[in-house]
PDB file of C-alpha atoms in Angstrom:
ATOM      1  CA  MET E   1     -12.898 -41.575 -42.576  1.00 47.00           C
ATOM      2  CA  GLY E   2     -15.742 -39.490 -41.136  1.00 59.00           C
ATOM      3  CA  ILE E   3     -18.102 -41.161 -38.669  1.00 80.00           C
ATOM      4  CA  TYR E   4     -16.639 -44.620 -39.352  1.00 89.00           C
ATOM      5  CA  LEU E   5     -13.355 -46.113 -38.159  1.00 93.00           C
ATOM      6  CA  SER E   6     -10.891 -47.849 -40.454  1.00 95.00           C
ATOM      7  CA  SER E   7     -11.300 -50.986 -38.325  1.00 96.00           C
ATOM      8  CA  PRO E   8     -13.988 -51.865 -35.776  1.00 96.00           C
ATOM      9  CA  LYS E   9     -13.538 -51.473 -32.028  1.00 95.00           C
ATOM     10  CA  THR E  10     -14.292 -54.960 -30.783  1.00 96.00           C
ATOM     11  CA  GLU E  11     -13.811 -54.462 -27.036  1.00 96.00           C
ATOM     12  CA  LYS E  12     -17.041 -55.434 -25.312  1.00 96.00           C
ATOM     13  CA  PHE E  13     -18.745 -53.881 -22.307  1.00 95.00           C
ATOM     14  CA  SER E  14     -20.609 -56.548 -20.343  1.00 97.00           C
ATOM     15  CA  GLU E  15     -22.871 -56.413 -17.330  1.00 96.00           C
ATOM     16  CA  ASP E  16     -24.996 -58.877 -15.414  1.00 97.00           C
ATOM     17  CA  GLY E  17     -27.409 -58.649 -12.563  1.00 97.00           C
ATOM     18  CA  GLY E  18     -30.689 -59.870 -11.229  1.00 97.00           C
ATOM     19  CA  ASN E  19     -33.044 -60.149  -8.327  1.00 95.00           C
ATOM     20  CA  GLY E  20     -35.033 -62.977  -6.708  1.00 93.00           C
ATOM     21  CA  ARG E  21     -37.115 -63.466  -9.881  1.00 93.00           C
ATOM     22  CA  LEU E  22     -34.588 -63.289 -12.727  1.00 96.00           C
ATOM     23  CA  ARG E  23     -31.021 -62.885 -13.852  1.00 97.00           C
ATOM     24  CA  TYR E  24     -29.797 -61.056 -16.946  1.00 97.00           C
ATOM     25  CA  GLY E  25     -26.636 -60.525 -18.910  1.00 97.00           C
ATOM     26  CA  LEU E  26     -25.838 -57.970 -21.602  1.00 96.00           C
ATOM     27  CA  SER E  27     -22.975 -56.883 -23.796  1.00 95.00           C
ATOM     28  CA  SER E  28     -22.323 -54.013 -26.164  1.00 94.00           C
ATOM     29  CA  MET E  29     -19.629 -53.256 -28.684  1.00 94.00           C
ATOM     30  CA  GLN E  30     -18.827 -49.982 -30.460  1.00 92.00           C
ATOM     31  CA  GLY E  31     -18.026 -51.550 -33.823  1.00 93.00           C
ATOM     32  CA  TRP E  32     -17.257 -49.352 -36.826  1.00 92.00           C
ATOM     33  CA  ARG E  33     -18.636 -46.059 -35.444  1.00 89.00           C
ATOM     34  CA  ALA E  34     -16.251 -43.338 -34.207  1.00 88.00           C
ATOM     35  CA  THR E  35     -17.992 -43.282 -30.789  1.00 88.00           C
ATOM     36  CA  MET E  36     -20.404 -45.527 -28.906  1.00 89.00           C
ATOM     37  CA  GLU E  37     -23.834 -44.160 -29.703  1.00 88.00           C
ATOM     38  CA  ASP E  38     -26.184 -46.754 -28.211  1.00 92.00           C
ATOM     39  CA  ALA E  39     -27.385 -47.076 -24.630  1.00 94.00           C
ATOM     40  CA  HIS E  40     -29.369 -49.510 -22.515  1.00 95.00           C
ATOM     41  CA  ALA E  41     -31.374 -49.791 -19.322  1.00 96.00           C
ATOM     42  CA  ALA E  42     -31.595 -52.879 -17.107  1.00 97.00           C
ATOM     43  CA  ILE E  43     -33.818 -52.291 -14.086  1.00 96.00           C
ATOM     44  CA  THR E  44     -34.766 -55.504 -12.323  1.00 96.00           C
ATOM     45  CA  ASP E  45     -37.145 -53.893  -9.824  1.00 95.00           C
ATOM     46  CA  LEU E  46     -39.202 -51.299 -11.666  1.00 92.00           C
ATOM     47  CA  ASP E  47     -41.950 -52.105  -9.181  1.00 90.00           C
ATOM     48  CA  ALA E  48     -42.858 -55.134  -7.042  1.00 89.00           C
ATOM     49  CA  THR E  49     -43.673 -57.369 -10.034  1.00 87.00           C
ATOM     50  CA  THR E  50     -42.020 -55.792 -13.082  1.00 89.00           C
ATOM     51  CA  SER E  51     -38.544 -55.501 -14.554  1.00 92.00           C
ATOM     52  CA  PHE E  52     -37.633 -53.011 -17.285  1.00 92.00           C
ATOM     53  CA  PHE E  53     -35.112 -53.575 -20.057  1.00 94.00           C
ATOM     54  CA  GLY E  54     -34.455 -51.229 -22.939  1.00 92.00           C
ATOM     55  CA  VAL E  55     -31.990 -50.986 -25.796  1.00 92.00           C
ATOM     56  CA  TYR E  56     -31.774 -47.530 -27.364  1.00 90.00           C
ATOM     57  CA  ASN E  57     -30.045 -47.097 -30.690  1.00 87.00           C
ATOM     58  CA  CYS E  58     -28.603 -43.822 -31.881  1.00 76.00           C
ATOM     59  CA  HIS E  59     -31.108 -43.029 -34.633  1.00 74.00           C
ATOM     60  CA  GLY E  60     -32.256 -40.026 -32.589  1.00 68.00           C
ATOM     61  CA  GLY E  61     -28.670 -39.179 -31.666  1.00 78.00           C
ATOM     62  CA  LYS E  62     -26.450 -40.539 -28.914  1.00 87.00           C
ATOM     63  CA  VAL E  63     -27.727 -37.943 -26.450  1.00 89.00           C
ATOM     64  CA  VAL E  64     -31.308 -39.149 -26.988  1.00 88.00           C
ATOM     65  CA  ALA E  65     -30.272 -42.775 -26.479  1.00 90.00           C
ATOM     66  CA  LYS E  66     -28.477 -41.922 -23.232  1.00 91.00           C
ATOM     67  CA  PHE E  67     -31.369 -39.763 -22.028  1.00 90.00           C
ATOM     68  CA  CYS E  68     -33.908 -42.527 -22.650  1.00 89.00           C
ATOM     69  CA  SER E  69     -31.730 -45.056 -20.846  1.00 92.00           C
ATOM     70  CA  LYS E  70     -31.755 -42.852 -17.767  1.00 92.00           C
ATOM     71  CA  PHE E  71     -35.369 -41.602 -17.724  1.00 90.00           C
ATOM     72  CA  LEU E  72     -37.811 -43.585 -19.917  1.00 88.00           C
ATOM     73  CA  HIS E  73     -38.610 -46.070 -17.152  1.00 90.00           C
ATOM     74  CA  GLN E  74     -39.698 -43.162 -14.926  1.00 89.00           C
ATOM     75  CA  GLN E  75     -42.265 -42.189 -17.578  1.00 85.00           C
ATOM     76  CA  VAL E  76     -43.570 -45.762 -17.505  1.00 86.00           C
ATOM     77  CA  LEU E  77     -44.201 -45.538 -13.762  1.00 88.00           C
ATOM     78  CA  LYS E  78     -46.123 -42.251 -14.196  1.00 86.00           C
ATOM     79  CA  ASN E  79     -48.509 -43.714 -16.780  1.00 83.00           C
ATOM     80  CA  GLU E  80     -52.081 -44.275 -15.484  1.00 85.00           C
ATOM     81  CA  GLU E  81     -52.722 -47.245 -17.773  1.00 83.00           C
ATOM     82  CA  TYR E  82     -49.537 -48.938 -16.569  1.00 86.00           C
ATOM     83  CA  ALA E  83     -50.569 -48.393 -12.943  1.00 87.00           C
ATOM     84  CA  ALA E  84     -53.981 -49.931 -13.724  1.00 88.00           C
ATOM     85  CA  GLY E  85     -52.337 -52.947 -15.400  1.00 84.00           C
ATOM     86  CA  ASP E  86     -53.686 -52.071 -18.865  1.00 81.00           C
ATOM     87  CA  ILE E  87     -50.556 -52.894 -20.864  1.00 74.00           C
ATOM     88  CA  GLY E  88     -52.413 -52.973 -24.217  1.00 71.00           C
ATOM     89  CA  THR E  89     -53.345 -49.300 -23.877  1.00 74.00           C
ATOM     90  CA  PHE E  90     -50.242 -48.292 -21.968  1.00 73.00           C
ATOM     91  CA  CYS E  91     -47.597 -49.050 -24.601  1.00 69.00           C
ATOM     92  CA  PRO E  92     -48.878 -46.922 -27.511  1.00 60.00           C
ATOM     93  CA  GLU E  93     -50.250 -44.229 -25.181  1.00 58.00           C
ATOM     94  CA  SER E  94     -46.957 -43.726 -23.360  1.00 57.00           C
ATOM     95  CA  ILE E  95     -45.078 -43.321 -26.634  1.00 57.00           C
ATOM     96  CA  LEU E  96     -47.516 -40.592 -27.681  1.00 56.00           C
ATOM     97  CA  GLN E  97     -47.261 -38.851 -24.302  1.00 58.00           C
ATOM     98  CA  ASN E  98     -43.493 -38.630 -24.609  1.00 54.00           C
ATOM     99  CA  GLY E  99     -43.996 -36.132 -27.432  1.00 52.00           C
ATOM    100  CA  ARG E 100     -45.684 -33.641 -25.098  1.00 51.00           C
ATOM    101  CA  ASP E 101     -43.739 -30.608 -23.934  1.00 49.00           C
ATOM    102  CA  ASP E 102     -44.264 -31.480 -20.259  1.00 54.00           C
ATOM    103  CA  ALA E 103     -43.352 -35.171 -20.608  1.00 50.00           C
ATOM    104  CA  TRP E 104     -39.613 -34.590 -20.073  1.00 50.00           C
ATOM    105  CA  PRO E 105     -38.905 -31.889 -17.474  1.00 53.00           C
ATOM    106  CA  GLU E 106     -36.437 -29.338 -18.816  1.00 51.00           C
ATOM    107  CA  GLU E 107     -34.099 -29.625 -15.812  1.00 54.00           C
ATOM    108  CA  ARG E 108     -33.376 -33.260 -16.727  1.00 52.00           C
ATOM    109  CA  LEU E 109     -31.809 -32.123 -19.989  1.00 50.00           C
ATOM    110  CA  GLU E 110     -28.986 -30.289 -18.219  1.00 54.00           C
ATOM    111  CA  GLY E 111     -25.751 -32.250 -18.184  1.00 51.00           C
ATOM    112  CA  ILE E 112     -27.066 -34.854 -20.598  1.00 50.00           C
ATOM    113  CA  GLY E 113     -23.681 -35.124 -22.287  1.00 49.00           C
ATOM    114  CA  SER E 114     -22.100 -36.440 -19.071  1.00 44.00           C
ATOM    115  CA  PHE E 115     -23.927 -39.804 -19.125  1.00 40.00           C
ATOM    116  CA  ARG E 116     -21.905 -42.986 -19.602  1.00 38.00           C
TER     117      ARG E 116
END
């Protein structure tokens, strides 16, 4: 059958959480794929006033999705425009910066396959 199952896996993974400002809930399901290839991030306290939520699909590969779920929010915090509150510049600029060789330290790539 290749990368697809003969019937979908319908067991759901669910999580909820929150802080003093908000509450969230999320669920994921593997579906027809042979393995779960998507990942997410739910960080209620990115800083004193911001929460960070991300859903990463497997179009770049399941390792990329898992990597982004673990580290993309750290890149947000390092961005000068984000720190200055300039969200309009921050969003496209941070995507471009992630293509730089020094944007993702090499040591973070070790053990990437062991993520949930």
